[in-house]
Coordinates of C-alpha atoms in Angstrom, one line a residue:
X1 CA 0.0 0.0 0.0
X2 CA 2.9 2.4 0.7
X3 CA 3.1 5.8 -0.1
X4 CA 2.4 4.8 -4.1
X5 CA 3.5 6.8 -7.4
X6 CA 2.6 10.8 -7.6
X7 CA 1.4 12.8 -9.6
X8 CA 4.3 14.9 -11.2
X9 CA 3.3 18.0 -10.1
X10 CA 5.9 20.3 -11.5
X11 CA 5.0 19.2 -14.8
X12 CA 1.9 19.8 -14.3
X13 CA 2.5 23.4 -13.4
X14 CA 4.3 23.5 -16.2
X15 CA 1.5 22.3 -18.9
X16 CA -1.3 23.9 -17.4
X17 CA -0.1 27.7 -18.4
X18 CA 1.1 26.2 -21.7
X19 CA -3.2 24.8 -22.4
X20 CA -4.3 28.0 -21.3
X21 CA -1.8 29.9 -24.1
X22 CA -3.2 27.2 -26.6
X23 CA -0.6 24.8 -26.9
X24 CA -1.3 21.3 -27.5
X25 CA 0.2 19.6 -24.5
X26 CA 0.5 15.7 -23.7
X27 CA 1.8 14.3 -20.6
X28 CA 3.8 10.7 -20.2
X29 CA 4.8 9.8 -17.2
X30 CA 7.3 7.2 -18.0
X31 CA 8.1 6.8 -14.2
X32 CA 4.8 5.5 -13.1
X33 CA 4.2 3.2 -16.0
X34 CA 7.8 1.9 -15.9
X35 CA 8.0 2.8 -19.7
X36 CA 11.1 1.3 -22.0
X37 CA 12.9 3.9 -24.2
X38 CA 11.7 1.9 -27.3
X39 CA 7.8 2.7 -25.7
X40 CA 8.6 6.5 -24.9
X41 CA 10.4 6.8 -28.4
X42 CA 6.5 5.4 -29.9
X43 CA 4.9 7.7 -27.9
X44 CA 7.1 10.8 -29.7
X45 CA 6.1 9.2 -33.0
X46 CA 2.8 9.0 -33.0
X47 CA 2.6 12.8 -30.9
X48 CA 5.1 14.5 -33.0
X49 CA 5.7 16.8 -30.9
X50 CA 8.0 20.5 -31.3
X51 CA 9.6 19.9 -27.9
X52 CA 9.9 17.5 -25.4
X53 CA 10.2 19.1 -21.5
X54 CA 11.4 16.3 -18.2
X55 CA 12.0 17.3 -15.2
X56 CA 12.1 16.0 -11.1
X57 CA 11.3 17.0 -7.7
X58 CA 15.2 16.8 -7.4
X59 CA 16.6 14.1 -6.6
X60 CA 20.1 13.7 -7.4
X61 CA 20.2 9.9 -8.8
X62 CA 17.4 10.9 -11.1
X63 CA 19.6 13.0 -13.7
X64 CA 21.2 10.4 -15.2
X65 CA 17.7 8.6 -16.4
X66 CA 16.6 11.6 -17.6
X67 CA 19.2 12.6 -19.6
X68 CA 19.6 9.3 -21.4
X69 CA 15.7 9.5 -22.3
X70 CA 16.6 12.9 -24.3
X71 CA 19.7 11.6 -25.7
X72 CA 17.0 8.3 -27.2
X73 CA 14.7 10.8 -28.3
X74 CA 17.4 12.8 -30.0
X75 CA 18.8 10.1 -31.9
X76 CA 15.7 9.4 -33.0
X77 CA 14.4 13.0 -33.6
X78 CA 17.2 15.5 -33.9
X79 CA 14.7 18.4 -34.4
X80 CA 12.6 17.7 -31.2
X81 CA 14.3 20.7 -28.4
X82 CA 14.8 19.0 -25.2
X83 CA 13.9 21.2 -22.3
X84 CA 15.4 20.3 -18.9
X85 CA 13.9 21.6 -15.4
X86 CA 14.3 20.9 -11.6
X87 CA 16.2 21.6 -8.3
X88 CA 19.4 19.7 -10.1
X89 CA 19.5 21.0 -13.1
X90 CA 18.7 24.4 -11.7
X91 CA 21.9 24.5 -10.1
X92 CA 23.9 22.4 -12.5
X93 CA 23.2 24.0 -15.6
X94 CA 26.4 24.5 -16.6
X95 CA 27.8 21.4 -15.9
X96 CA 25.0 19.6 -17.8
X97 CA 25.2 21.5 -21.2
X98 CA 29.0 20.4 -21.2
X99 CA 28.7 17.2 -20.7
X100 CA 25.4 15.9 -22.0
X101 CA 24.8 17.1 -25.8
X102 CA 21.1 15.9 -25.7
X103 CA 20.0 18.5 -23.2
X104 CA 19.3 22.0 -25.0
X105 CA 18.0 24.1 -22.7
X106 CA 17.6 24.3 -19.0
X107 CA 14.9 26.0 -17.1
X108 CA 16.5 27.8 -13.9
X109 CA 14.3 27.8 -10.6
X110 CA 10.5 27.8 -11.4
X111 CA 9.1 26.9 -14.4
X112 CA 5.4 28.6 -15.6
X113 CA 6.8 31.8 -16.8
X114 CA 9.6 31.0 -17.7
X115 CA 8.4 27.8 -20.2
X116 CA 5.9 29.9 -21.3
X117 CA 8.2 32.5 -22.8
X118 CA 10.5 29.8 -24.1
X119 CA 8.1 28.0 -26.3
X120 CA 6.7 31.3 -27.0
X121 CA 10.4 32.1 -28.7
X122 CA 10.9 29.2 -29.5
X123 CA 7.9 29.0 -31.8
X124 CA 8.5 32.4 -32.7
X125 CA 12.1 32.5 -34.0
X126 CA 13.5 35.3 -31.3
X127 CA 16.8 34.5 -30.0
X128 CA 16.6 32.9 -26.5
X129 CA 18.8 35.9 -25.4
X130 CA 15.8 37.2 -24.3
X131 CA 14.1 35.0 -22.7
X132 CA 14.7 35.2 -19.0
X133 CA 15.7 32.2 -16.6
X134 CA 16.9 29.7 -18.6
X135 CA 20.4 28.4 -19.7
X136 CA 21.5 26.9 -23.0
X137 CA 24.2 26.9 -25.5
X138 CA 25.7 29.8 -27.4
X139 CA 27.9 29.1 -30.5
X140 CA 28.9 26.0 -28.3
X141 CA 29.2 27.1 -25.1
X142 CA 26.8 27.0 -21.7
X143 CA 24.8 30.3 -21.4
X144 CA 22.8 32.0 -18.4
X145 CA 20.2 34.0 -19.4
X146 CA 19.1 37.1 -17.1
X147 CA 17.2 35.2 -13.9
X148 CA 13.8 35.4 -13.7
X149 CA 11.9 36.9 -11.3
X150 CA 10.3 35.3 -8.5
X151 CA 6.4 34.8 -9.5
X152 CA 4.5 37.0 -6.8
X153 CA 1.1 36.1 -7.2
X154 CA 1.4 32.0 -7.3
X155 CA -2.8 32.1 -8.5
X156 CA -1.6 33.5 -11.6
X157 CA -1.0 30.3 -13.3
X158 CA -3.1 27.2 -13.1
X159 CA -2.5 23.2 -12.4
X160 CA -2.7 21.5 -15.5
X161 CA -5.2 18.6 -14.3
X162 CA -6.9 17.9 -17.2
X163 CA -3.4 16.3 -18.3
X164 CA -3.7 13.5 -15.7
X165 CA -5.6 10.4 -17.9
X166 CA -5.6 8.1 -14.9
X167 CA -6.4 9.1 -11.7
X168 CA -5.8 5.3 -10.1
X169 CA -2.3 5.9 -11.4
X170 CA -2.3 8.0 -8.5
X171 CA -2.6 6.7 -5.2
X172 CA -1.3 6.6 -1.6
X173 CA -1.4 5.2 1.7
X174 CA -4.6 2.6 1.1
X175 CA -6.4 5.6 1.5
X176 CA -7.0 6.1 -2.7
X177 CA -6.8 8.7 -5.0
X178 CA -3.8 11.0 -4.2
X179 CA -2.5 14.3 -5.4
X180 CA -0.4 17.4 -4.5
X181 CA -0.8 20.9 -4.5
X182 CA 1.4 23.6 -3.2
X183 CA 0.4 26.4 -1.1
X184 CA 3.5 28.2 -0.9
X185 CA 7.3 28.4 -2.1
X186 CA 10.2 28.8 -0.7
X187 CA 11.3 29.3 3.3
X188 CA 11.9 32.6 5.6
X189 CA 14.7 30.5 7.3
X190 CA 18.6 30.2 6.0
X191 CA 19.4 26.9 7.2
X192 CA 22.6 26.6 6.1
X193 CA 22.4 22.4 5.0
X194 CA 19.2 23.4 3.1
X195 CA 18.7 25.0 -0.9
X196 CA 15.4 26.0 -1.3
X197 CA 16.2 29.1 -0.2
X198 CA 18.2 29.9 -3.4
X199 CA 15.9 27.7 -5.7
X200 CA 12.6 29.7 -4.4
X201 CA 14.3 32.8 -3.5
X202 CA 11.6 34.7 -1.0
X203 CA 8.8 32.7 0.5
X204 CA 5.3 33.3 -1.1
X205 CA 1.9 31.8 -0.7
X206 CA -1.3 31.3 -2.7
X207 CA -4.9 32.8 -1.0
X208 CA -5.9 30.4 1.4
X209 CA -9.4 30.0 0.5
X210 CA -8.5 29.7 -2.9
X211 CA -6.1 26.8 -1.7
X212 CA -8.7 24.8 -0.4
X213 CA -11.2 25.2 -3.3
X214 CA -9.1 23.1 -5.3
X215 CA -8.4 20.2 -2.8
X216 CA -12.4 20.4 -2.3
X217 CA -12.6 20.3 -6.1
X218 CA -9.9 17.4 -6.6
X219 CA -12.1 15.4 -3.6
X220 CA -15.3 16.5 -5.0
X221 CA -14.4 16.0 -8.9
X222 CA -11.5 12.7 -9.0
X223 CA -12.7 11.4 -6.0
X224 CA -9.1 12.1 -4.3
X225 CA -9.0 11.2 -0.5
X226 CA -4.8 12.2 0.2
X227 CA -3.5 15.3 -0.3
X228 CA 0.2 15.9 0.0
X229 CA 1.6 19.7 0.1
X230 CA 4.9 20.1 -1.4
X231 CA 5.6 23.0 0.5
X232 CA 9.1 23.8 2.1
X233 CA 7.3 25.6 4.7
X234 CA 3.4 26.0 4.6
X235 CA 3.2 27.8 8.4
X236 CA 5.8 30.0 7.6
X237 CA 3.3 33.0 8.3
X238 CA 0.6 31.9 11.1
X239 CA -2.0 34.5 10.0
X240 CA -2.2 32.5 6.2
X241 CA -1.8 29.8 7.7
X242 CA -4.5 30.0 10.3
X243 CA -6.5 31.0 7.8
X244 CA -5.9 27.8 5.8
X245 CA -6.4 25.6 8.3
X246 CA -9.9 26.9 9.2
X247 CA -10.8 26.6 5.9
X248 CA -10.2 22.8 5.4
X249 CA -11.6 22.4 8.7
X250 CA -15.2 24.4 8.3
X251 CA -15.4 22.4 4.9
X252 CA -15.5 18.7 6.5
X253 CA -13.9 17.0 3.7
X254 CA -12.6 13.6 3.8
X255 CA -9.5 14.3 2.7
X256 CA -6.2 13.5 4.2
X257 CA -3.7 15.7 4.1
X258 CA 0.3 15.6 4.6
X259 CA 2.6 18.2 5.2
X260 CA 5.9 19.4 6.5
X261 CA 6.2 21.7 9.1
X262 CA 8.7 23.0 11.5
X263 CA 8.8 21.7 15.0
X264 CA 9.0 25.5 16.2
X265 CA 6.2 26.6 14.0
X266 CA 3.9 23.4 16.0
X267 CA 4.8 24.7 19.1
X268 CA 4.0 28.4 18.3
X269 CA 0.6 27.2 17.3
X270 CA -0.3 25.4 20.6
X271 CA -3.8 27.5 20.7
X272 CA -4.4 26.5 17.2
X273 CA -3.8 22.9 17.7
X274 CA -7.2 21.6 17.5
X275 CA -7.3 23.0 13.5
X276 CA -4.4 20.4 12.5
X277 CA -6.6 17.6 14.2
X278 CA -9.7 18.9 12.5

């Protein structure tokens, strides 16, 4: 029963502001259906697509599986522009357009905006000069664009969901259908053996309400019972997050949810403890 495959939510992220720009978009999660590279390399047949975009929550044995797939689906299709994003690549970027050929572009930090734009220039012709956040080669050599800026309002861009097919795919615990939102980015602390500080930048959150309008929807709409919030640090500000908390709580769901939280952020909310039963 264990924790079970999940959704690949950065993707996701990624896809859904792509749909809503009207770009046809496909997902394949080739890690939860154990794909070969002879079944991805079918799968880019028959979709034909412009570009192909991987990515992973950032683990660091990951890269090398990755990488191989873009190198199979560049022998295969020379044309198709590989698009690399994550925590690793984010801060190996350099490193990676030296040594692996297959990647040609890297997104740096996080991705909506900045995929946006690149497929956008991409599609358009412009010189990826301008395109901020990303890294790629320049008559043969690694190049960092100008970062991009941190997106302040994280409601600006939507989950792709839509891009899910199979929602038992998904699934964790025993408790059923699973998924993950995010209800902020990033961390106020500067623990020193930590990196999401410089992969997020500032901590921001989405509106609270908002937040749990979509884990009602998910429950409501794909039947999901687990919710899992890939947040670095969700209680960061106790005003939000009280207000998040009596949210899911005056809505009675059925949903479970799973976070990580600071021990000195739990203590601090001693009054509010009944709300994380609830």
């Amino acid at each position: 029963l264990g924790t079970g495959h999940q959704i690949p939510i950065g993707l996701l992220m990624v896809g859904g502001p792509l749909i809503d720009a009207g770009h046809d978009v496909r997902l394949l999660d080739a890690e939860r259906n154990h794909l070969s590279s002879k079944r991805i390399l079918k799968f880019a047949k028959e979709f034909s697509p412009d570009i192909v975009m991987t990515g992973h929550s950032g683990s660091t044995p990951a890269p090398p599986i990755c990488v191989n797939m873009l190198a199979s689906i560049k022998r295969a299709f020379p044309d198709i522009v590989t698009v690399y994003g994550g925590v690793f690549p984010t801060f190996h970027a350099d490193q990676i357009l030296r040594q692996d050929k297959a990647v040609d572009v890297i997104v740096l930090g996080e991705g909506e905006a900045v995929s946006l734009n690149l497929v956008e220039a991409l599609r358009s012709g412009e010189s990826l000069d301008h395109v901020k956040g990303i890294a790629y080669r320049n008559e043969g050599k690694p190049k960092l664009t100008t970062p991009s800026p941190p997106i302040q309002n994280l409601d600006t861009f939507r989950i792709g969901w839509e891009l899910i097919e199979n929602w038992d795919d998904y699934q964790c615990f025993g408790l059923g259908r699973s998924a993950i939102i995010q209800f902020s980015r990033g961390c106020p602390h500067r623990c020193t053996y930590c990196g999401q500080k410089d992969f997020w930048v500032e901590w921001r959150h989405r509106d609270p309400v908002k937040t749990v309008d979509e884990i009602e929807w998910l429950y409501r709409t794909h039947q999901v019972n687990f919710v899992n919030m890939a947040d670095e640090n969700p209680a960061a500000n106790k005003g939000e997050w009280y207000r998040f908390l009596e949210e899911m709580a005056s809505r009675e769901l059925p949903v479970h949810l799973f976070t990580s939280i600071r021990t000195t952020d739990i203590v601090r909310d001693a009054n509010i403890l009944h709300l994380y039963k609830k």
